[in-house]
XYZ file of C-alpha atoms in Angstrom:
271
model
C -0.045 -0.115 0.109
C 1.388 3.424 -0.801
C 2.374 5.700 1.846
C -0.280 8.274 1.306
C -2.982 5.772 0.954
C -1.976 3.834 4.068
C -2.177 7.099 6.223
C -5.514 7.731 4.657
C -6.814 4.421 5.506
C -5.460 4.628 9.041
C -7.171 7.810 9.369
C -10.449 6.494 8.221
C -10.075 3.389 10.656
C -9.431 5.889 13.645
C -12.220 8.067 12.881
C -14.566 5.038 12.207
C -13.974 3.453 15.578
C -13.338 6.717 17.474
C -9.864 5.234 18.694
C -7.340 2.511 18.141
C -4.190 1.165 19.514
C -0.900 0.939 17.899
C -0.853 -2.783 17.973
C -4.321 -3.066 16.335
C -3.352 -0.601 13.433
C 0.041 -2.423 12.969
C -1.822 -5.789 12.559
C -4.667 -4.142 10.381
C -2.312 -2.587 7.859
C 0.506 -5.326 8.236
C 3.333 -2.848 9.142
C 5.591 -2.358 12.158
C 4.300 -0.376 15.250
C 7.241 2.026 14.644
C 5.716 2.713 11.171
C 2.305 3.296 12.677
C 3.728 5.630 15.314
C 5.331 7.679 12.585
C 2.162 7.805 10.420
C 0.223 8.994 13.708
C 2.739 11.623 14.477
C 2.207 13.034 10.974
C -1.582 12.910 11.213
C -1.381 14.417 14.726
C 0.858 17.250 13.371
C -1.940 18.134 10.891
C -4.498 18.113 13.646
C -6.303 15.137 12.302
C -5.837 12.743 15.264
C -4.635 12.961 18.707
C -2.011 10.727 20.330
C -2.882 8.982 23.531
C -0.827 6.573 25.688
C -0.516 3.268 23.397
C -2.668 4.476 20.660
C -4.565 7.248 19.050
C -8.037 8.911 19.018
C -10.087 10.870 16.563
C -9.342 14.634 16.713
C -12.129 16.619 18.328
C -13.005 20.125 17.308
C -13.949 22.929 19.525
C -17.873 23.373 19.136
C -18.898 26.222 17.296
C -20.975 29.022 19.374
C -24.424 27.785 18.782
C -23.163 24.050 19.856
C -21.537 24.984 23.124
C -24.410 23.641 25.469
C -23.498 20.135 24.036
C -20.055 19.408 24.424
C -20.337 15.700 24.567
C -17.979 15.277 21.498
C -14.997 16.015 23.395
C -12.801 13.060 24.656
C -12.493 12.854 28.494
C -15.080 15.840 28.744
C -15.801 15.032 32.493
C -12.114 15.052 33.424
C -11.351 18.237 31.759
C -14.356 20.106 33.172
C -13.004 18.979 36.681
C -9.324 20.296 35.868
C -10.742 23.510 34.584
C -12.806 24.197 37.665
C -9.905 23.462 39.888
C -7.620 25.706 37.453
C -10.076 28.597 37.740
C -9.554 28.811 41.623
C -6.326 30.407 40.717
C -7.877 33.427 38.939
C -9.155 36.232 40.748
C -11.141 39.351 39.630
C -9.035 41.784 37.851
C -6.363 39.522 36.929
C -4.688 39.199 33.434
C -5.085 35.511 32.230
C -3.430 33.760 29.416
C -5.110 30.834 27.687
C -3.786 28.609 25.179
C -5.536 26.691 22.469
C -6.616 23.264 23.216
C -9.918 21.789 24.599
C -8.859 21.963 28.434
C -7.844 25.541 27.995
C -11.264 25.883 26.432
C -12.892 24.581 29.248
C -10.979 26.854 31.705
C -12.303 29.850 29.672
C -15.769 28.430 30.429
C -14.957 28.068 34.121
C -13.587 31.802 34.462
C -16.428 33.182 32.534
C -18.173 34.535 35.580
C -15.245 36.095 37.193
C -15.388 40.157 36.882
C -12.826 42.391 35.190
C -10.565 39.658 33.817
C -8.548 40.434 30.739
C -7.862 37.129 28.568
C -4.826 36.916 26.298
C -5.258 34.050 23.906
C -4.159 32.625 20.741
C -7.316 30.658 20.508
C -10.116 31.708 18.300
C -12.449 29.337 20.104
C -11.728 30.920 23.352
C -12.093 34.337 22.069
C -15.359 33.301 20.688
C -16.599 31.861 24.004
C -15.693 34.808 25.996
C -17.327 37.314 23.327
C -20.683 35.448 23.435
C -22.551 35.842 26.588
C -25.674 33.795 25.216
C -27.885 36.589 26.223
C -26.967 36.102 29.905
C -27.098 39.597 31.759
C -25.291 37.783 34.892
C -22.156 37.306 33.104
C -19.537 40.095 33.535
C -17.772 41.628 30.337
C -14.245 40.422 29.976
C -11.526 42.053 27.859
C -9.979 39.609 25.171
C -6.721 40.292 23.414
C -5.892 37.969 20.305
C -2.584 37.519 19.542
C -2.664 37.312 15.865
C -0.642 35.080 13.938
C -1.058 32.113 11.298
C -4.358 30.183 11.877
C -4.022 26.341 12.552
C -6.688 23.504 11.452
C -7.541 23.578 15.069
C -8.196 27.334 15.354
C -4.978 28.376 17.063
C -2.891 31.389 16.089
C 0.657 30.693 15.862
C 3.990 31.639 14.408
C 6.294 34.966 14.646
C 3.694 37.375 14.880
C 1.905 35.657 17.807
C 5.221 35.138 19.437
C 6.247 38.558 19.147
C 2.998 39.845 20.392
C 3.209 37.694 23.528
C 6.758 38.854 24.229
C 5.296 42.281 24.950
C 2.674 41.137 27.284
C 2.479 40.119 30.782
C -0.313 38.067 32.541
C -0.738 37.242 36.147
C -1.433 33.522 35.294
C -1.186 31.385 31.901
C -2.830 28.197 31.223
C -1.657 25.864 28.466
C -3.157 22.630 27.221
C -0.800 19.872 26.080
C -0.833 16.832 23.973
C 1.681 14.797 26.047
C 3.207 14.516 29.457
C 6.442 12.481 30.017
C 9.134 12.712 32.444
C 12.079 12.677 30.104
C 10.315 14.686 27.127
C 8.339 17.065 29.429
C 5.027 18.557 27.970
C 4.786 18.057 24.445
C 2.705 18.923 21.284
C 2.700 17.548 17.752
C 2.692 21.119 16.169
C 6.049 22.822 15.943
C 4.801 26.367 15.589
C 2.113 25.864 18.233
C 4.890 24.767 20.710
C 6.804 27.944 20.077
C 3.762 30.036 20.597
C 3.009 28.101 23.874
C 6.284 28.678 25.172
C 5.990 32.434 24.650
C 2.800 32.158 26.297
C 4.252 30.590 29.228
C 6.995 33.277 29.496
C 4.412 35.967 29.647
C 2.967 34.601 32.678
C 3.871 35.180 36.210
C 2.296 31.776 37.313
C 2.732 29.263 34.664
C 0.110 26.397 34.761
C -0.309 23.215 32.616
C -3.811 21.876 32.341
C -4.288 18.292 31.273
C -6.640 15.138 31.669
C -4.980 11.986 32.768
C -4.831 10.402 29.249
C -2.038 12.900 28.280
C 0.431 10.923 30.941
C 2.817 8.819 29.064
C 2.352 10.326 25.617
C 5.193 11.900 23.843
C 4.286 14.194 20.843
C 6.938 15.808 18.153
C 8.300 18.506 20.171
C 8.643 19.699 23.618
C 6.850 22.861 24.903
C 8.723 22.901 28.362
C 10.418 20.477 30.894
C 8.167 19.280 33.654
C 10.026 21.456 36.307
C 9.801 24.745 34.115
C 6.347 25.304 35.109
C 4.865 26.266 38.497
C 1.753 24.073 38.534
C 0.157 21.133 36.733
C -3.630 20.520 37.245
C -4.726 16.953 36.233
C -7.658 14.869 37.076
C -7.646 11.889 39.476
C -7.578 9.126 36.712
C -3.974 8.495 37.252
C -2.473 5.460 39.211
C -1.004 6.434 42.657
C 2.560 5.572 41.401
C 2.054 8.008 38.471
C 1.100 10.804 40.752
C 4.015 9.876 42.915
C 6.250 10.012 39.867
C 4.868 13.383 38.719
C 5.492 14.968 42.351
C 9.145 14.161 42.064
C 9.211 16.576 38.893
C 6.544 19.070 39.234
C 6.929 21.954 41.779
C 2.808 22.144 42.398
C 0.729 19.103 41.373
C -3.087 19.662 41.749
C -5.279 16.816 41.256
C -8.924 17.567 40.380
C -11.449 14.976 41.629
C -13.880 13.523 39.178
C -17.139 11.722 40.906
C -17.125 7.966 39.844
C -20.296 8.541 37.692
C -18.487 11.155 35.743
C -15.622 9.010 34.891
C -17.868 6.262 33.628
C -19.672 8.732 31.395
C -16.454 10.324 29.708
C -15.185 9.364 26.340
C -12.007 7.638 25.821
């Protein structure tokens, strides 16, 4: 099978089933696990799939404004909501808050929506849209939103030198960054090189640097490192990790905060 045809077929298989393991894909297409990993890396770099530990899931898109009341399409939605609620406790009225692209950061934006006099700096079009649309609710305070500018990725992130330079002149009280992978040796990673550069600039703009992620990111290594584990101040993650993994993270992360997800919520989450 030609390389391009195999990747198209692999993508179709992942989209059909929602997720697949590397072993399953290697068996289905008659290639090595290393070949599947390379194919997945390239598809992830294009924003078409998401790497998870031991396999891959279909990429989920940020819902459009008229779809925001139904976010069941998100993988690990409940875990991300729990992480976002805990992360939001770090935000106080009047703060300047940096938010990256990514679904977990989007949920953080949703969680801080009711905090008054917040200025949000973001490279995410979805976050900006969310904060600009109050849905007719008079109880929601107005919030200032600063978009970085830059080149738009398929996932709606603004990246590249324009975004990076804009962030170099901005100063946030707290910054929240979503990541694709967390590993003790590779650190916090993402499949998109330009997005990694922009995320590093966003982290540099923050007085308090926070990574937000659900537990499925643990053990996943994407193409490029955003930051080492000890280079951020706080990691907020849900309680789906095994105790040994939590203990391992505590060796490397200055401040690890674990969000509790109710058992019924865990059962309902998409994997």
